PDB file of C-alpha atoms in Angstrom:
ATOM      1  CA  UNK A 195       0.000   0.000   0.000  1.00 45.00           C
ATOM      2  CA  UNK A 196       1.173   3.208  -0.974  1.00 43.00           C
ATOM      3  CA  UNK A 197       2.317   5.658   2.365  1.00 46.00           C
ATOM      4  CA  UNK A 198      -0.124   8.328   3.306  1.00 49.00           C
ATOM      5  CA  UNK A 199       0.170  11.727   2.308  1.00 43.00           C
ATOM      6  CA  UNK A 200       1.444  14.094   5.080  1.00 40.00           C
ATOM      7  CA  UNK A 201      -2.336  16.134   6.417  1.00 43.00           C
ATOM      8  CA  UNK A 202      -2.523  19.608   4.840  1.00 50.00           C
ATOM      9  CA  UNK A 203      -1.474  22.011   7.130  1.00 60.00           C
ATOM     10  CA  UNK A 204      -3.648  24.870   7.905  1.00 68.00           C
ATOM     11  CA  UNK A 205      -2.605  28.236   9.145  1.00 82.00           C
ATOM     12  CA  UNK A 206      -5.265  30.531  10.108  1.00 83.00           C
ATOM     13  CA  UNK A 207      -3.542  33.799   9.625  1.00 88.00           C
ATOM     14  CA  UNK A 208      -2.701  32.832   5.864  1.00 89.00           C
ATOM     15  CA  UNK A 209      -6.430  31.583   5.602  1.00 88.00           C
ATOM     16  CA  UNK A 210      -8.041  35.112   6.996  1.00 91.00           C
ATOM     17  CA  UNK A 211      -5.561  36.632   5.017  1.00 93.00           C
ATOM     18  CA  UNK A 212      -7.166  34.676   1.730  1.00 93.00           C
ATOM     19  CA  UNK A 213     -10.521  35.009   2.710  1.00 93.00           C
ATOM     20  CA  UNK A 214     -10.161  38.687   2.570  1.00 94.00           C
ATOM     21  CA  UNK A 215      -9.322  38.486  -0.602  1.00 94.00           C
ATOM     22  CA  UNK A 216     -11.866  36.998  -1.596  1.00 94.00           C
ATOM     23  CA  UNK A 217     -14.700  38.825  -0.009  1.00 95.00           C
ATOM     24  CA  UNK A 218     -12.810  41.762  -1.256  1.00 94.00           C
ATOM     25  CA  UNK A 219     -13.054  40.831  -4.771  1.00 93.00           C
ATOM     26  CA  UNK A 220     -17.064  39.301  -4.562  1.00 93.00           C
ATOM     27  CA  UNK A 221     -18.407  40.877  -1.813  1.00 93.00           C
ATOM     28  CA  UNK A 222     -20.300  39.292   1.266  1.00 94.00           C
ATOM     29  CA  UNK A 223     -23.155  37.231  -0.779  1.00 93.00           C
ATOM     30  CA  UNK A 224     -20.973  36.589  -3.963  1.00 93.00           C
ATOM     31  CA  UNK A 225     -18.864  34.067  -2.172  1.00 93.00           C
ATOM     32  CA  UNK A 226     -19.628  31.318  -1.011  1.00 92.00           C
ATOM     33  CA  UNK A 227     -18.313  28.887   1.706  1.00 91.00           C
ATOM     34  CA  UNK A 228     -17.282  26.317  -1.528  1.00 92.00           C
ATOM     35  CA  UNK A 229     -15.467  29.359  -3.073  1.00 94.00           C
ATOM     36  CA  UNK A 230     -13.679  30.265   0.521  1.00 93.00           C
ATOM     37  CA  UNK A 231     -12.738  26.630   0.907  1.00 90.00           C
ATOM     38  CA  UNK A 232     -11.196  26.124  -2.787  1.00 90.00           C
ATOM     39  CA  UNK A 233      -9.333  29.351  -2.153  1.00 88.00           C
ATOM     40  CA  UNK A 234      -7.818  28.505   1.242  1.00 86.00           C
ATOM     41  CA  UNK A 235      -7.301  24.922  -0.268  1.00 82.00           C
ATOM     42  CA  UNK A 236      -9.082  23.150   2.484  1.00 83.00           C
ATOM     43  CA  UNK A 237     -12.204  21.362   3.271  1.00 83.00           C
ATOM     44  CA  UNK A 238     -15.332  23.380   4.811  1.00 84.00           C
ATOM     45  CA  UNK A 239     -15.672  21.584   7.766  1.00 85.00           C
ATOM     46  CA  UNK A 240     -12.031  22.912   8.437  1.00 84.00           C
ATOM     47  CA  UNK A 241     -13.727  26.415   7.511  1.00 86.00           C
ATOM     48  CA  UNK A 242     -16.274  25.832  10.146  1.00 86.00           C
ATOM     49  CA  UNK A 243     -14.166  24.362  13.111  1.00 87.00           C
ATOM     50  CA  UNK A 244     -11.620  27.355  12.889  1.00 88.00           C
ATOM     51  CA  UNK A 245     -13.974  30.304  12.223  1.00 90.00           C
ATOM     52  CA  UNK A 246     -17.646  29.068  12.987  1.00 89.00           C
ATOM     53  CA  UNK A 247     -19.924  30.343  10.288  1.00 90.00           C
ATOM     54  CA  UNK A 248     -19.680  32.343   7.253  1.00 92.00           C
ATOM     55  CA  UNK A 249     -20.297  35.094   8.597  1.00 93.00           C
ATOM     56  CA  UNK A 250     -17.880  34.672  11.828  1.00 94.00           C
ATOM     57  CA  UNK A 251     -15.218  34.615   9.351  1.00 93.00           C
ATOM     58  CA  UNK A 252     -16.526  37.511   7.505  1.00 95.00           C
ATOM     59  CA  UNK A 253     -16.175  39.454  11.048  1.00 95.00           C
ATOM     60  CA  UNK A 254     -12.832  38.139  11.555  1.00 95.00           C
ATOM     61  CA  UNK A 255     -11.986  39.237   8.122  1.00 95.00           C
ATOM     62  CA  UNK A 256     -13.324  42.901   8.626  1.00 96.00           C
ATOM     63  CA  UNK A 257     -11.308  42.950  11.710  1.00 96.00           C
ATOM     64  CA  UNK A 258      -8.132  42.280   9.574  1.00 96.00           C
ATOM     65  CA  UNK A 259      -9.083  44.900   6.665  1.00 96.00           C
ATOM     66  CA  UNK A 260      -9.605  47.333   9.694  1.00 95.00           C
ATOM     67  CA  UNK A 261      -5.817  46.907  10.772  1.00 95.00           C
ATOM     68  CA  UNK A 262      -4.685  46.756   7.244  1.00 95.00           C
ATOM     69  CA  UNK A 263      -6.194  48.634   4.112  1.00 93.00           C
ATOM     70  CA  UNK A 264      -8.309  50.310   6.847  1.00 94.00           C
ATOM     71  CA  UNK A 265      -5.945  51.847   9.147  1.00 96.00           C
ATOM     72  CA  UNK A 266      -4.047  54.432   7.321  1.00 97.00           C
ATOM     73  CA  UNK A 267      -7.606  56.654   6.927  1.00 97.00           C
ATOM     74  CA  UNK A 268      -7.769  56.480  10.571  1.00 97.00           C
ATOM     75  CA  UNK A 269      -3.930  56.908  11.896  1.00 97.00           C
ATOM     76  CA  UNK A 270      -4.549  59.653   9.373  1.00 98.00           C
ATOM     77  CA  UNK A 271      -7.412  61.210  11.266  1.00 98.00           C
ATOM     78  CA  UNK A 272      -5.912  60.510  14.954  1.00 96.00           C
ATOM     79  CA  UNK A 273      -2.199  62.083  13.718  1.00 97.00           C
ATOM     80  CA  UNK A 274      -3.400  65.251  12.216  1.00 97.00           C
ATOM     81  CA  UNK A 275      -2.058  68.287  13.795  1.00 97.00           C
ATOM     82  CA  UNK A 276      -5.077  70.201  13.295  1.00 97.00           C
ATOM     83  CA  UNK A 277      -8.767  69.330  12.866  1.00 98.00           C
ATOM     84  CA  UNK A 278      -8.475  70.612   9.491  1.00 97.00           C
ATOM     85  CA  UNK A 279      -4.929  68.675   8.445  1.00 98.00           C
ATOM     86  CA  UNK A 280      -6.409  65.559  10.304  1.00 98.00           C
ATOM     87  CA  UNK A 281      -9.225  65.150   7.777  1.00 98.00           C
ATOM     88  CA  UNK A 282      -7.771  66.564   4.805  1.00 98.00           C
ATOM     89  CA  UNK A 283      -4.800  63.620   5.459  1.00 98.00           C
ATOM     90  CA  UNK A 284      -7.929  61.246   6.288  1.00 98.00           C
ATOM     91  CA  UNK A 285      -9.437  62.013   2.871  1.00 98.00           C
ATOM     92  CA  UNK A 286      -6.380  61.654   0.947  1.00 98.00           C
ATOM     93  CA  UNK A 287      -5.391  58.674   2.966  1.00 98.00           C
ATOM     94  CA  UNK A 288      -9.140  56.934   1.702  1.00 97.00           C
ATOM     95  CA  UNK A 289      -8.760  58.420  -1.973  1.00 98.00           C
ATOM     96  CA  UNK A 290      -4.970  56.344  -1.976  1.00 97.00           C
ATOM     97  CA  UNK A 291      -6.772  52.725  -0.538  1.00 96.00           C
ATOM     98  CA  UNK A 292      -9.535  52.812  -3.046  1.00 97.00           C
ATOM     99  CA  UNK A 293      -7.231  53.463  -5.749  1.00 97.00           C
ATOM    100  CA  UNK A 294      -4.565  51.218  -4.882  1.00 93.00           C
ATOM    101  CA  UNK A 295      -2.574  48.809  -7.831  1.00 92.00           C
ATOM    102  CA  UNK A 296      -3.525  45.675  -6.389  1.00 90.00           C
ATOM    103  CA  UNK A 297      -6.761  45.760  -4.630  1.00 92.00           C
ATOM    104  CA  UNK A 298     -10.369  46.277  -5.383  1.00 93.00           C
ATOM    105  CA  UNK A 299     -11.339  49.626  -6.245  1.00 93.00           C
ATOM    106  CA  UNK A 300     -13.587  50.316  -3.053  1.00 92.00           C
ATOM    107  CA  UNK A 301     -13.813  50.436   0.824  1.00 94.00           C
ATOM    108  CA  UNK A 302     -15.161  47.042   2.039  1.00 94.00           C
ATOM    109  CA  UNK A 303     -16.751  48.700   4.722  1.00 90.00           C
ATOM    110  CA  UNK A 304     -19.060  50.586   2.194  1.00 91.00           C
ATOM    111  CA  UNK A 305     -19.791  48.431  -0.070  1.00 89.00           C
ATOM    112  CA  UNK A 306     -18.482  44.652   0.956  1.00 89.00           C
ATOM    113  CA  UNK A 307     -22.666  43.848   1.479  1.00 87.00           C
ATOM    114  CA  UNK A 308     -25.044  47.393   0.473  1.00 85.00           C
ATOM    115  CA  UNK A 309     -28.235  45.049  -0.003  1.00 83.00           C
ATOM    116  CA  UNK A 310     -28.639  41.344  -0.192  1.00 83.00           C
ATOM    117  CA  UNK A 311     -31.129  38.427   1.524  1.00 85.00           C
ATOM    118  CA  UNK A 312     -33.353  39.159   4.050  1.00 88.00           C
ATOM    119  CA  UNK A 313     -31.214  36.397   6.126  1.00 87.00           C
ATOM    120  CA  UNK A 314     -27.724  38.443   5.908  1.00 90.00           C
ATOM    121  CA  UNK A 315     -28.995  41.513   7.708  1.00 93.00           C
ATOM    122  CA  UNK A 316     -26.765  41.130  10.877  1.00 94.00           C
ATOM    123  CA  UNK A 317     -23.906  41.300   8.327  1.00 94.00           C
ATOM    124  CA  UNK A 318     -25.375  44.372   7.088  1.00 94.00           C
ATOM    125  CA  UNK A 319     -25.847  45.971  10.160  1.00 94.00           C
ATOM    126  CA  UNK A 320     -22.684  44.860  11.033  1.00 94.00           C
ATOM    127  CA  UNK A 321     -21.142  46.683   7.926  1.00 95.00           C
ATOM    128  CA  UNK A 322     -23.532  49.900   9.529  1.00 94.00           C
ATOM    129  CA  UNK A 323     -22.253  49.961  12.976  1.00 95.00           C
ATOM    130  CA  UNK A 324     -18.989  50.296  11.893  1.00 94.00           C
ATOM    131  CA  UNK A 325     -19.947  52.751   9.122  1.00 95.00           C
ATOM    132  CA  UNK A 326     -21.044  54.853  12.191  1.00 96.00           C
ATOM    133  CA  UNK A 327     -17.705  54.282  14.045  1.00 96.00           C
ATOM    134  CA  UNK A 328     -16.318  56.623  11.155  1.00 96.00           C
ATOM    135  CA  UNK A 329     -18.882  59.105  11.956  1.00 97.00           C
ATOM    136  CA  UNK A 330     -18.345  59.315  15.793  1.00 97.00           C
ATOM    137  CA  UNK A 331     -14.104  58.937  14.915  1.00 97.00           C
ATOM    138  CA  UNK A 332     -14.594  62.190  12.741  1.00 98.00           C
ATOM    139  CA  UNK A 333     -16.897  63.718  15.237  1.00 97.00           C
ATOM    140  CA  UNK A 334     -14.690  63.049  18.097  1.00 97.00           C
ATOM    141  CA  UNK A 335     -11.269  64.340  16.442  1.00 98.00           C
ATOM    142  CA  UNK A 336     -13.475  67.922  15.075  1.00 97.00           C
ATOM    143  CA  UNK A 337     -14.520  67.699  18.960  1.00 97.00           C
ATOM    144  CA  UNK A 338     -10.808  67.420  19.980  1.00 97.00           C
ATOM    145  CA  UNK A 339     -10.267  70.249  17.111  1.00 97.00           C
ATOM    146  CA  UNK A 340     -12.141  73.004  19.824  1.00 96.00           C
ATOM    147  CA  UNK A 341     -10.467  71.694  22.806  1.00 96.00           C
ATOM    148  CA  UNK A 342      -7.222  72.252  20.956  1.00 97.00           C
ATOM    149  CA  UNK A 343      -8.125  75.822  19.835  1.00 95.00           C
ATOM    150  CA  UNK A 344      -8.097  75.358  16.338  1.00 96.00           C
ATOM    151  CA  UNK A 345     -11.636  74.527  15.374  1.00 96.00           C
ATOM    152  CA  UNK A 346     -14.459  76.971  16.263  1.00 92.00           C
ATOM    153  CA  UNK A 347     -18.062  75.431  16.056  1.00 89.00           C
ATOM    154  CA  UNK A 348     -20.858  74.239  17.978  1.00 88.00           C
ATOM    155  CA  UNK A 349     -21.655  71.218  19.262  1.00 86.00           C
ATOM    156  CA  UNK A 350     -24.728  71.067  16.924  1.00 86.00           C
ATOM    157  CA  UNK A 351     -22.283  72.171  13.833  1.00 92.00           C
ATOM    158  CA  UNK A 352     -19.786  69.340  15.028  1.00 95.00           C
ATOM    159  CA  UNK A 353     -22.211  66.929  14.258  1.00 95.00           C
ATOM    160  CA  UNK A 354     -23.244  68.112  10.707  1.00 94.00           C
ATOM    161  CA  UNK A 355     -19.986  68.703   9.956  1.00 96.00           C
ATOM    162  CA  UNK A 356     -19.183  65.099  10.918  1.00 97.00           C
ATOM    163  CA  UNK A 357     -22.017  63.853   9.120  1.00 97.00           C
ATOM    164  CA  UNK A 358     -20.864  65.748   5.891  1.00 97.00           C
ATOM    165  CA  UNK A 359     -17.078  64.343   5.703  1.00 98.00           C
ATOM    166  CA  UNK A 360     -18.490  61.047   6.737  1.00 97.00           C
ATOM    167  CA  UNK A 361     -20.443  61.079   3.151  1.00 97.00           C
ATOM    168  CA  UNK A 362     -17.445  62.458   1.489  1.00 98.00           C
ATOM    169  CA  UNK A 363     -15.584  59.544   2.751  1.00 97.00           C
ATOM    170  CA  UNK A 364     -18.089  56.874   1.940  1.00 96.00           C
ATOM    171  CA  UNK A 365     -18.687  58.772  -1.086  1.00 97.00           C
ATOM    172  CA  UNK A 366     -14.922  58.499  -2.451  1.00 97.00           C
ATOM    173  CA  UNK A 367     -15.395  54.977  -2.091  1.00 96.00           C
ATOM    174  CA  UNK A 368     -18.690  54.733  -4.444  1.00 96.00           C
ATOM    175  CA  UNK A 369     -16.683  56.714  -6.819  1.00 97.00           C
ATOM    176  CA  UNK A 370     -13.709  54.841  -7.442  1.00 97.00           C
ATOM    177  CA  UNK A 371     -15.526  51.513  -7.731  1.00 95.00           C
ATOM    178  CA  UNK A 372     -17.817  53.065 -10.577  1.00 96.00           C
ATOM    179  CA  UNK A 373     -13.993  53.998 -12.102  1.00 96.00           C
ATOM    180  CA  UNK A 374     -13.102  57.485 -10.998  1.00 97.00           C
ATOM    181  CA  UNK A 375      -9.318  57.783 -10.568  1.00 97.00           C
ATOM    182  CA  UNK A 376      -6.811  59.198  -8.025  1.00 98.00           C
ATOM    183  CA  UNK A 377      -6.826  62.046  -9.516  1.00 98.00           C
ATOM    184  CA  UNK A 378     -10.448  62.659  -9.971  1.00 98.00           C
ATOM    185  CA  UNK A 379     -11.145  62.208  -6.347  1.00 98.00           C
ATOM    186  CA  UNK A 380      -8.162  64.481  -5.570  1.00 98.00           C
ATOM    187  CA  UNK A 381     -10.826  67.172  -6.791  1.00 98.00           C
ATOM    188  CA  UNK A 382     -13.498  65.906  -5.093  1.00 98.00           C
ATOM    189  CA  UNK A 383     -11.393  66.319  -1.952  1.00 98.00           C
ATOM    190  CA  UNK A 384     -10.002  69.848  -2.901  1.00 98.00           C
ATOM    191  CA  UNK A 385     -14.165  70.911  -3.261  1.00 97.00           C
ATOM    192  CA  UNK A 386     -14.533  68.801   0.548  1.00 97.00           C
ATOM    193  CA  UNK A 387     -12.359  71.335   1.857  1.00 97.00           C
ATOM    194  CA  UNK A 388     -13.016  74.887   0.045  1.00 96.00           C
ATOM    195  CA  UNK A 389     -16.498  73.065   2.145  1.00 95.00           C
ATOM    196  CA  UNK A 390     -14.474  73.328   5.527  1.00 95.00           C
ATOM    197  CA  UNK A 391     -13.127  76.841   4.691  1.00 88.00           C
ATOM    198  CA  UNK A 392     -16.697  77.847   4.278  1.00 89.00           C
ATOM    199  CA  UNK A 393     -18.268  76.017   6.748  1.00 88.00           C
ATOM    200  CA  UNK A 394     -15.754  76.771   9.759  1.00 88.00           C
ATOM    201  CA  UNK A 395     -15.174  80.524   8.676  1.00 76.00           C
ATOM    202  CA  UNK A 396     -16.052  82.994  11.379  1.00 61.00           C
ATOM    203  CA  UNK A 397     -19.407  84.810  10.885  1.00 57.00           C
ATOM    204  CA  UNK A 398     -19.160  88.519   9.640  1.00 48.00           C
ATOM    205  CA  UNK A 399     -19.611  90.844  12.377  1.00 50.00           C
ATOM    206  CA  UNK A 400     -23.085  92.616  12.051  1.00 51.00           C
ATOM    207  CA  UNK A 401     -23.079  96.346  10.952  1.00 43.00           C
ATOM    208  CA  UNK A 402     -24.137  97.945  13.490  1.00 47.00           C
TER     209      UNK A 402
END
């Protein structure tokens, strides 16, 4: 009888590391557990015992994009010296991952699962919750902006203003998958902030 093969290893790191890849490329409902396990090259129960469910390793996966493709945006955003610098860096920062050689042209977090079954909606409001992280990060570093002295605004006009480079950001993302380039959204930003210029200016004293 001929000797056994040797069992295939498997590494989870290198596997959430594939899987990513994959849900990058297809999204949340265009792959499927057969497609995960043919591109890990292992069996699905091996799929299941490491990760749990589908979705499980679609969490564990977001996790990794977060600390990957996803950080830079938001080191961006923490690093800034001013509220102003910190978004303008956070902007370019998004416009450079969507746009990137080798990856999809768009922010998983966007648009990894817009709409789909009726059975994936804790993956979608999965996706939403941390769609709304970006919104209280933004809000939060505009906050730290007035406590710094270099951001003048209510907390009221915090918010909106939050609300509006939140869309910006989400919007970059929309743009580059339907084929805008680097340089395209490098407009779109420089419009964002002529926005901040006008938005955070001082109001005119009135005559008296």
């Amino acid at each position: 009888m001929a000797p056994r093969g040797r069992p295939r290893t498997f590494d989870p790191d290198t596997a959430l590391r594939q899987a990513l890849d994959l849900f990058w490329e297809r999204g949340y409902e265009g792959t499927s557990l057969q497609d995960l396990a043919g591109a890990m090259g292992v069996a699905s129960a091996s799929i299941y015992a490491c990760f749990g469910s589908k979705e499980e390793l679609f969490r564990r996966v977001m996790a990794l994009y977060g600390s990957t493709s996803g950080e830079p945006p938001r080191r961006a955003l923490r690093e800034g010296a001013t509220a102003r610098a910190a978004v303008h860096a956070m902007l370019r920062a998004t416009a450079d991952q969507v746009t990137g050689a080798d990856t999809p042209h768009y922010c998983m977090l966007v648009l990894a699962a817009p709409v789909g079954a009726v059975e994936n909606h804790t993956v979608r409001e999965f996706l939403a919750e941390r769609r709304r992280g970006q919104h209280t990060a933004i809000r939060d570093r505009l906050a730290r902006g007035v406590t710094d002295g270099d951001l003048t605004a209510a907390p009221a006009d915090l918010d909106a203003l939050a609300r509006y480079y939140t869309t910006v950001v989400q919007g970059l993302s929309i743009q580059a998958r339907d084929g805008a380039t680097r340089p395209e959204l490098e407009t779109v930003i420089t419009c964002a902030m002529a926005a901040w210029d006008a938005l955070t200016a001082a109001p005119s004293p009135t005559a008296p």
